[in-house]
C-alpha positions as a printed Julia matrix, in Angstrom:
165×3 Matrix{Float64}:
 -207.1    99.18  -61.59
 -208.07   98.28  -58.04
 -207.03   94.77  -57.02
 -209.27   92.49  -54.99
 -208.76   90.25  -51.98
 -211.26   87.41  -51.5
 -213.69   89.21  -53.8
 -213.47   92.61  -52.09
 -211.92   95.67  -53.72
 -208.67   96.76  -52.09
 -208.19  100.54  -51.98
 -204.71  101.79  -52.87
 -202.85  105.06  -52.32
 -200.92  106.72  -55.11
 -200.61  106.18  -58.83
 -199.3   102.9   -60.25
 -196.66  103.56  -62.95
 -197.51  102.54  -66.5
 -195.16  101.42  -69.27
 -193.31  104.42  -70.69
 -193.14  106.32  -67.39
 -189.87  107.09  -65.65
 -189.55  105.31  -62.31
 -189.65  107.58  -59.28
 -186.53  107.62  -57.13
 -186.98  105.34  -54.13
 -184.96  104.15  -51.18
 -185.64  100.9   -49.32
 -183.87   98.89  -46.61
 -181.9    95.75  -47.44
 -181.19   92.62  -45.36
 -178.11   94.28  -43.82
 -180.33   97.16  -42.6
 -178.71   99.53  -45.1
 -180.74  102.02  -47.07
 -180.47  101.28  -50.79
 -181.71  103.45  -53.63
 -183.41  101.62  -56.5
 -180.95  103.22  -58.91
 -178.02  101.7   -56.98
 -178.94   98.46  -58.76
 -177.58   98.82  -62.28
 -178.94   97.34  -65.46
 -182.4    95.9   -65.82
 -184.5    95.66  -62.65
 -187.56   93.57  -61.89
 -189.53   94.85  -58.91
 -191.48   91.97  -57.39
 -193.79   93.79  -54.96
 -196.0    91.85  -52.53
 -197.79   91.98  -49.14
 -195.71   89.6   -46.97
 -193.05   86.97  -47.52
 -194.8    84.88  -44.85
 -197.76   84.05  -47.1
 -197.77   81.13  -49.56
 -198.32   83.17  -52.75
 -195.7    85.78  -51.85
 -193.2    83.07  -50.95
 -193.91   81.31  -54.26
 -193.23   84.52  -56.21
 -189.87   85.02  -54.48
 -188.9    81.39  -55.2
 -189.98   81.65  -58.84
 -188.19   84.95  -59.46
 -185.05   83.53  -57.82
 -185.19   80.65  -60.31
 -185.8    82.95  -63.27
 -183.02   85.34  -62.21
 -180.46   82.64  -63.0
 -181.49   82.9   -66.66
 -181.12   86.71  -66.69
 -177.77   87.67  -65.11
 -178.06   91.18  -66.59
 -181.06   91.78  -64.34
 -181.5    92.49  -60.63
 -184.64   91.0   -59.11
 -185.78   93.16  -56.2
 -188.35   91.52  -53.9
 -190.09   94.34  -52.04
 -192.49   94.13  -49.1
 -193.25   95.78  -45.77
 -191.75   92.79  -43.94
 -188.86   93.45  -41.63
 -185.5    92.68  -43.25
 -184.99   89.96  -40.6
 -188.01   88.01  -41.87
 -186.96   88.44  -45.5
 -183.42   87.26  -44.72
 -184.68   84.32  -42.65
 -186.94   83.17  -45.49
 -184.29   83.45  -48.21
 -181.7    81.75  -46.0
 -184.01   78.84  -45.17
 -184.96   78.47  -48.85
 -181.4    78.88  -50.19
 -182.44   81.82  -52.36
 -179.37   83.81  -53.4
 -180.3    85.42  -56.72
 -182.88   87.92  -55.48
 -182.41   91.06  -53.41
 -184.92   91.59  -50.62
 -185.89   95.14  -49.75
 -188.26   96.46  -47.11
 -190.27   99.66  -47.02
 -190.56   99.55  -43.22
 -188.38  102.69  -42.9
 -189.63  104.17  -46.14
 -193.44  104.06  -46.12
 -193.57  106.65  -48.91
 -192.57  103.91  -51.37
 -196.06  102.37  -51.33
 -197.86  105.6   -52.23
 -195.12  106.73  -54.65
 -195.56  103.51  -56.61
 -199.35  103.22  -56.16
 -199.16   99.92  -54.27
 -199.89  100.93  -50.66
 -203.02   99.2   -49.4
 -205.14  101.97  -47.88
 -207.86   99.97  -46.11
 -209.11   96.55  -45.11
 -207.26   93.72  -43.34
 -203.99   94.31  -45.25
 -203.91   98.08  -44.69
 -200.35   99.37  -44.62
 -198.95   96.47  -46.65
 -198.17   96.51  -50.37
 -200.38   95.11  -53.14
 -198.99   92.42  -55.44
 -197.4    93.97  -58.52
 -194.47   93.59  -60.88
 -192.64   96.49  -62.5
 -189.76   96.04  -64.96
 -187.31   98.91  -65.35
 -184.78   99.25  -68.15
 -181.19  100.39  -67.34
 -182.25  104.06  -67.67
 -185.1   103.67  -65.15
 -187.92  103.64  -67.67
 -190.9   101.41  -66.9
 -191.13   98.84  -69.7
 -193.72   96.59  -68.01
 -196.11   97.02  -65.1
 -198.67   94.58  -63.78
 -200.98   95.19  -60.84
 -202.12   91.65  -60.09
 -205.93   91.7   -60.22
 -206.44   89.32  -57.31
 -203.88   89.68  -54.51
 -204.2    85.92  -53.92
 -202.79   85.18  -57.41
 -199.2    85.01  -58.59
 -198.01   87.56  -61.16
 -197.56   86.8   -64.84
 -193.86   85.91  -64.75
 -193.57   85.31  -68.48
 -195.07   88.71  -69.38
 -192.58   90.47  -67.1
 -189.56   88.55  -68.32
 -190.53   88.96  -71.98
 -189.33   92.57  -71.7
 -185.77   91.61  -70.7
 -183.02   91.29  -73.32
 -182.55   87.74  -74.58
């Protein structure tokens, strides 16, 4: 599925993983400027992928997943964008968000294409499309949602329904 932005189709690079697939290995950069592999986060993982933490919808998704993470301590919520780690850390610090992990693909541009979320044209070229992927402890994709309209928030309930209760 190709998402849209303000009614225009947004071209993407790569193949978006579907439920049942094994997640590709990936390394991203955390707020301390350390490279972190996705599999270094143990247990269940929710990948909240978005264009920029400095937009209202992206900020809302980080806030909402931070709130929901409190109800799922067995899960790591990974908020992934192309923002610099400084911007991600500034936002989370100002908002008091401590339950999510921010990760940047600024040093690892292959992440976008490997996960089928790299925007390949238009005004957001080079950023990531809005998507949510839930991985079980073995790295299997149990839920994936490419948000149809980049302006919209993801379906939080559908993603969290796949986590153990």
